Amino acid sequence: MKLDNTIVTPLYKQLEEKFQKEIENGERPAGSRFPTENELSEQYKVSRVTVRKALSRLTDMGYLDRKSGKGTFVAEKKLQRGLSKGVIGFTEMCQLMGVKPGARIIKIALEDPTPREIELMHLESDGKILVLERIRYADDKPVILELNKFPESFSFLFSENLNDSSLYEILKEKHNIVFNDSSKTLDIIFAASKEAKALNISKGYPLLRIDSILQDTNNNMFNLSQQLCIGDKFKLIV
């Protein structure tokens, strides 16, 4: 595609739209190195100022990642994570963005609840809770370490296939259980050895921690959820 200086659209905007289209259709894949300003200036016969403006706008929009001393790279697509009170599962979020969801069980077990968990989940003091820990994948890359806790009555989950499947879809479609409201708290932590190994990141890498308390449509079943998300792979929607 040649740039056209006879039309109203500025040259930097033409470049921006061209590169954006190439990134979106996969011609320039995530992680690939972008040409330098000099190379693009020579290729398209425009000034470096024009190139720089186009690249800066693409960087601001999240299409490019400019690394000091290393160059410019096509940015990885960030997953959009909503923080509203409504409940949307990881699988549905991925499907809406055209990303392949996945999951692998690390642990599923019955355990004794803590006093705080008894209070939050409105449990009897002598009951157990079902603890489910999974790694969540987007396009086969680990992005979340997920921990769910349910009342002991959810022991039927032991017989379900929870690898590469939607937990909330199984609850809804097979057991008529729908969690429709939640409260969330959010903070930043740094990966310990366990999280680093599970998510294939370095120890100390920043993680977005989202703690949620979910309740079903009848307000009598509760789910405690914690998600440890690789911080730079998500964009929060408030």
Short mmCIF file of C-alpha atoms in Angstrom, two decimals:
data_model
loop_
_atom_site.label_atom_id
_atom_site.label_comp_id
_atom_site.label_asym_id
_atom_site.label_seq_id
_atom_site.Cartn_x
_atom_site.Cartn_y
_atom_site.Cartn_z
CA MET A 1 0.00 0.00 0.00
CA LYS A 2 1.30 3.46 -0.98
CA LEU A 3 0.53 6.54 1.03
CA ASP A 4 -1.55 9.16 -0.74
CA ASN A 5 -0.73 12.81 -0.04
CA THR A 6 -3.55 14.03 -2.26
CA ILE A 7 -6.36 13.01 0.09
CA VAL A 8 -7.63 14.64 3.27
CA THR A 9 -6.43 11.87 5.61
CA PRO A 10 -3.02 12.90 7.05
CA LEU A 11 -0.04 10.69 6.20
CA TYR A 12 0.54 9.71 9.84
CA LYS A 13 -3.10 8.58 10.05
CA GLN A 14 -2.74 6.52 6.87
CA LEU A 15 0.34 4.83 8.34
CA GLU A 16 -1.42 4.26 11.65
CA GLU A 17 -4.42 2.62 9.97
CA LYS A 18 -2.20 0.47 7.74
CA PHE A 19 -0.12 -0.85 10.66
CA GLN A 20 -3.20 -1.36 12.83
CA LYS A 21 -4.81 -3.48 10.10
CA GLU A 22 -1.63 -5.52 9.64
CA ILE A 23 -1.45 -6.23 13.38
CA GLU A 24 -5.13 -7.15 13.65
CA ASN A 25 -5.06 -9.57 10.71
CA GLY A 26 -1.86 -11.28 11.91
CA GLU A 27 0.56 -10.00 9.28
CA ARG A 28 2.60 -8.57 12.16
CA PRO A 29 2.28 -11.14 14.98
CA ALA A 30 2.53 -10.36 18.69
CA GLY A 31 6.13 -10.16 19.86
CA SER A 32 7.56 -9.46 16.41
CA ARG A 33 10.01 -6.61 16.07
CA PHE A 34 8.77 -3.49 14.27
CA PRO A 35 11.00 -1.68 11.75
CA THR A 36 12.87 1.38 13.02
CA GLU A 37 11.70 4.93 12.37
CA ASN A 38 14.49 5.35 9.83
CA GLU A 39 13.52 2.15 7.99
CA LEU A 40 9.85 3.13 7.85
CA SER A 41 10.71 6.68 6.80
CA GLU A 42 12.74 5.38 3.86
CA GLN A 43 10.20 2.70 2.92
CA TYR A 44 7.19 5.04 2.81
CA LYS A 45 9.02 8.21 1.73
CA VAL A 46 7.80 10.26 4.68
CA SER A 47 9.51 12.16 7.48
CA ARG A 48 10.55 10.56 10.75
CA VAL A 49 8.14 12.95 12.49
CA THR A 50 5.26 11.41 10.53
CA VAL A 51 6.42 7.88 11.38
CA ARG A 52 6.96 8.75 15.03
CA LYS A 53 3.44 10.17 15.37
CA ALA A 54 1.88 7.04 13.86
CA LEU A 55 3.91 4.74 16.13
CA SER A 56 3.16 6.84 19.21
CA ARG A 57 -0.58 6.64 18.57
CA LEU A 58 -0.39 2.86 18.07
CA THR A 59 1.60 2.57 21.31
CA ASP A 60 -1.03 4.61 23.18
CA MET A 61 -3.75 2.31 21.82
CA GLY A 62 -1.86 -0.78 23.00
CA TYR A 63 -0.86 -2.15 19.61
CA LEU A 64 2.87 -1.52 20.04
CA ASP A 65 5.32 -1.87 22.90
CA ARG A 66 8.32 0.46 22.70
CA LYS A 67 11.23 -0.84 24.80
CA SER A 68 14.06 1.54 25.58
CA GLY A 69 17.31 0.39 24.01
CA LYS A 70 15.68 -2.63 22.34
CA GLY A 71 13.25 -1.26 19.79
CA THR A 72 9.54 -1.41 19.04
CA PHE A 73 7.55 -4.66 19.16
CA VAL A 74 4.00 -5.71 18.41
CA ALA A 75 2.28 -5.90 21.80
CA GLU A 76 0.55 -9.01 23.03
CA LYS A 77 -3.23 -8.74 23.11
CA LYS A 78 -4.42 -7.88 26.60
CA LEU A 79 -7.38 -9.74 28.05
CA GLN A 80 -10.16 -7.44 29.21
CA ARG A 81 -11.16 -8.19 32.80
CA GLY A 82 -14.33 -6.47 34.03
CA LEU A 83 -14.65 -5.36 37.65
CA SER A 84 -18.41 -4.82 37.73
CA LYS A 85 -20.57 -6.64 40.27
CA GLY A 86 -21.90 -8.99 37.60
CA VAL A 87 -20.35 -12.42 37.09
CA ILE A 88 -18.57 -13.33 33.86
CA GLY A 89 -16.36 -16.40 33.74
CA PHE A 90 -12.87 -16.59 32.27
CA THR A 91 -14.05 -18.88 29.45
CA GLU A 92 -16.75 -16.44 28.35
CA MET A 93 -14.31 -13.53 28.55
CA CYS A 94 -11.86 -15.36 26.24
CA GLN A 95 -14.60 -16.33 23.79
CA LEU A 96 -15.77 -12.72 23.53
CA MET A 97 -12.22 -11.68 22.61
CA GLY A 98 -11.56 -14.49 20.14
CA VAL A 99 -9.01 -16.19 22.41
CA LYS A 100 -8.91 -19.94 23.10
CA PRO A 101 -9.57 -20.61 26.82
CA GLY A 102 -8.03 -23.50 28.74
CA ALA A 103 -7.70 -24.88 32.25
CA ARG A 104 -5.66 -27.46 34.17
CA ILE A 105 -6.47 -28.71 37.66
CA ILE A 106 -3.70 -28.40 40.22
CA LYS A 107 -5.76 -29.45 43.22
CA ILE A 108 -9.28 -30.47 44.18
CA ALA A 109 -9.93 -31.52 47.77
CA LEU A 110 -12.17 -31.23 50.82
CA GLU A 111 -10.59 -29.16 53.58
CA ASP A 112 -11.48 -27.59 56.91
CA PRO A 113 -12.60 -23.96 56.53
CA THR A 114 -11.05 -21.11 58.45
CA PRO A 115 -13.26 -19.08 60.81
CA ARG A 116 -13.36 -16.27 58.22
CA GLU A 117 -14.45 -18.67 55.47
CA ILE A 118 -17.21 -20.02 57.72
CA GLU A 119 -18.44 -16.47 58.24
CA LEU A 120 -18.22 -15.39 54.59
CA MET A 121 -19.85 -18.55 53.22
CA HIS A 122 -22.47 -18.86 55.98
CA LEU A 123 -21.35 -22.40 56.84
CA GLU A 124 -21.90 -24.69 59.78
CA SER A 125 -18.80 -24.77 61.95
CA ASP A 126 -18.31 -28.54 61.56
CA GLY A 127 -18.58 -28.60 57.75
CA LYS A 128 -15.91 -28.93 55.06
CA ILE A 129 -15.27 -26.83 51.97
CA LEU A 130 -14.36 -27.96 48.48
CA VAL A 131 -11.13 -26.34 47.31
CA LEU A 132 -10.43 -26.18 43.58
CA GLU A 133 -7.19 -24.74 42.22
CA ARG A 134 -6.55 -24.42 38.49
CA ILE A 135 -4.23 -22.74 36.02
CA ARG A 136 -6.14 -20.81 33.35
CA TYR A 137 -4.75 -20.52 29.84
CA ALA A 138 -5.35 -18.09 26.97
CA ASP A 139 -4.21 -19.42 23.59
CA ASP A 140 -2.26 -22.13 25.46
CA LYS A 141 -0.32 -19.61 27.60
CA PRO A 142 -0.81 -19.59 31.40
CA VAL A 143 -2.30 -16.26 32.53
CA ILE A 144 -4.18 -16.89 35.82
CA LEU A 145 -3.73 -19.03 38.91
CA GLU A 146 -7.30 -19.51 40.11
CA LEU A 147 -8.57 -20.68 43.49
CA ASN A 148 -12.25 -21.45 44.16
CA LYS A 149 -13.85 -22.49 47.43
CA PHE A 150 -17.38 -23.92 47.72
CA PRO A 151 -19.52 -25.48 50.43
CA GLU A 152 -19.16 -29.24 50.89
CA SER A 153 -22.43 -29.72 49.00
CA PHE A 154 -20.45 -29.00 45.81
CA SER A 155 -18.60 -32.31 46.16
CA PHE A 156 -20.28 -33.39 42.93
CA LEU A 157 -17.50 -31.44 41.21
CA PHE A 158 -15.15 -34.35 41.94
CA SER A 159 -16.91 -36.26 39.17
CA GLU A 160 -16.83 -33.44 36.63
CA ASN A 161 -14.13 -32.85 34.02
CA LEU A 162 -12.78 -29.44 35.04
CA ASN A 163 -9.79 -29.44 32.71
CA ASP A 164 -10.28 -27.14 29.70
CA SER A 165 -13.86 -26.44 30.71
CA SER A 166 -15.94 -23.62 32.15
CA LEU A 167 -16.69 -24.16 35.83
CA TYR A 168 -19.61 -21.74 35.90
CA GLU A 169 -21.09 -23.23 32.72
CA ILE A 170 -21.00 -26.70 34.28
CA LEU A 171 -22.71 -25.37 37.40
CA LYS A 172 -25.37 -23.62 35.34
CA GLU A 173 -26.07 -26.18 32.63
CA LYS A 174 -25.75 -29.42 34.64
CA HIS A 175 -26.68 -28.38 38.18
CA ASN A 176 -28.88 -25.30 37.74
CA ILE A 177 -26.63 -23.19 39.96
CA VAL A 178 -26.05 -19.60 38.85
CA PHE A 179 -23.86 -17.10 40.65
CA ASN A 180 -25.20 -13.70 39.63
CA ASP A 181 -23.68 -11.20 42.04
CA SER A 182 -20.27 -10.58 43.49
CA SER A 183 -18.14 -8.18 45.49
CA LYS A 184 -14.48 -7.81 44.61
CA THR A 185 -11.28 -6.49 46.15
CA LEU A 186 -8.19 -5.80 44.11
CA ASP A 187 -4.50 -5.42 44.90
CA ILE A 188 -1.03 -6.09 43.50
CA ILE A 189 1.24 -8.83 44.86
CA PHE A 190 4.51 -10.33 43.68
CA ALA A 191 4.87 -13.94 42.59
CA ALA A 192 6.31 -16.37 45.11
CA SER A 193 7.96 -19.60 43.95
CA LYS A 194 4.64 -21.46 43.62
CA GLU A 195 2.99 -18.80 41.45
CA ALA A 196 6.14 -18.32 39.37
CA LYS A 197 6.33 -22.02 38.56
CA ALA A 198 2.61 -22.34 37.78
CA LEU A 199 2.49 -19.30 35.50
CA ASN A 200 5.94 -19.71 33.95
CA ILE A 201 7.15 -16.31 35.15
CA SER A 202 10.04 -15.16 37.27
CA LYS A 203 9.80 -14.95 41.06
CA GLY A 204 8.77 -11.45 42.09
CA TYR A 205 6.80 -10.80 38.90
CA PRO A 206 3.80 -8.48 39.56
CA LEU A 207 0.43 -10.21 39.80
CA LEU A 208 -3.03 -8.69 39.92
CA ARG A 209 -4.94 -10.34 42.80
CA ILE A 210 -8.74 -10.29 42.54
CA ASP A 211 -10.65 -11.68 45.52
CA SER A 212 -14.38 -12.20 44.94
CA ILE A 213 -17.33 -13.27 47.05
CA LEU A 214 -20.08 -14.64 44.82
CA GLN A 215 -23.62 -15.65 45.70
CA ASP A 216 -26.25 -17.56 43.80
CA THR A 217 -29.61 -16.29 42.60
CA ASN A 218 -31.28 -17.42 45.85
CA ASN A 219 -28.61 -15.79 48.05
CA ASN A 220 -28.01 -19.04 49.93
CA MET A 221 -24.92 -20.51 48.21
CA PHE A 222 -21.57 -18.79 48.29
CA ASN A 223 -18.33 -19.12 46.35
CA LEU A 224 -15.02 -17.58 47.34
CA SER A 225 -12.78 -16.96 44.35
CA GLN A 226 -9.23 -15.69 44.07
CA GLN A 227 -7.51 -15.00 40.77
CA LEU A 228 -3.81 -14.22 40.49
CA CYS A 229 -3.46 -12.66 37.04
CA ILE A 230 -0.21 -11.88 35.24
CA GLY A 231 -0.43 -8.12 35.53
CA ASP A 232 0.71 -7.04 32.07
CA LYS A 233 -1.61 -9.44 30.21
CA PHE A 234 -4.83 -7.81 31.40
CA LYS A 235 -6.68 -4.55 30.88
CA LEU A 236 -9.20 -3.76 33.61
CA ILE A 237 -12.66 -2.49 32.68
CA VAL A 238 -14.39 -0.64 35.54
#
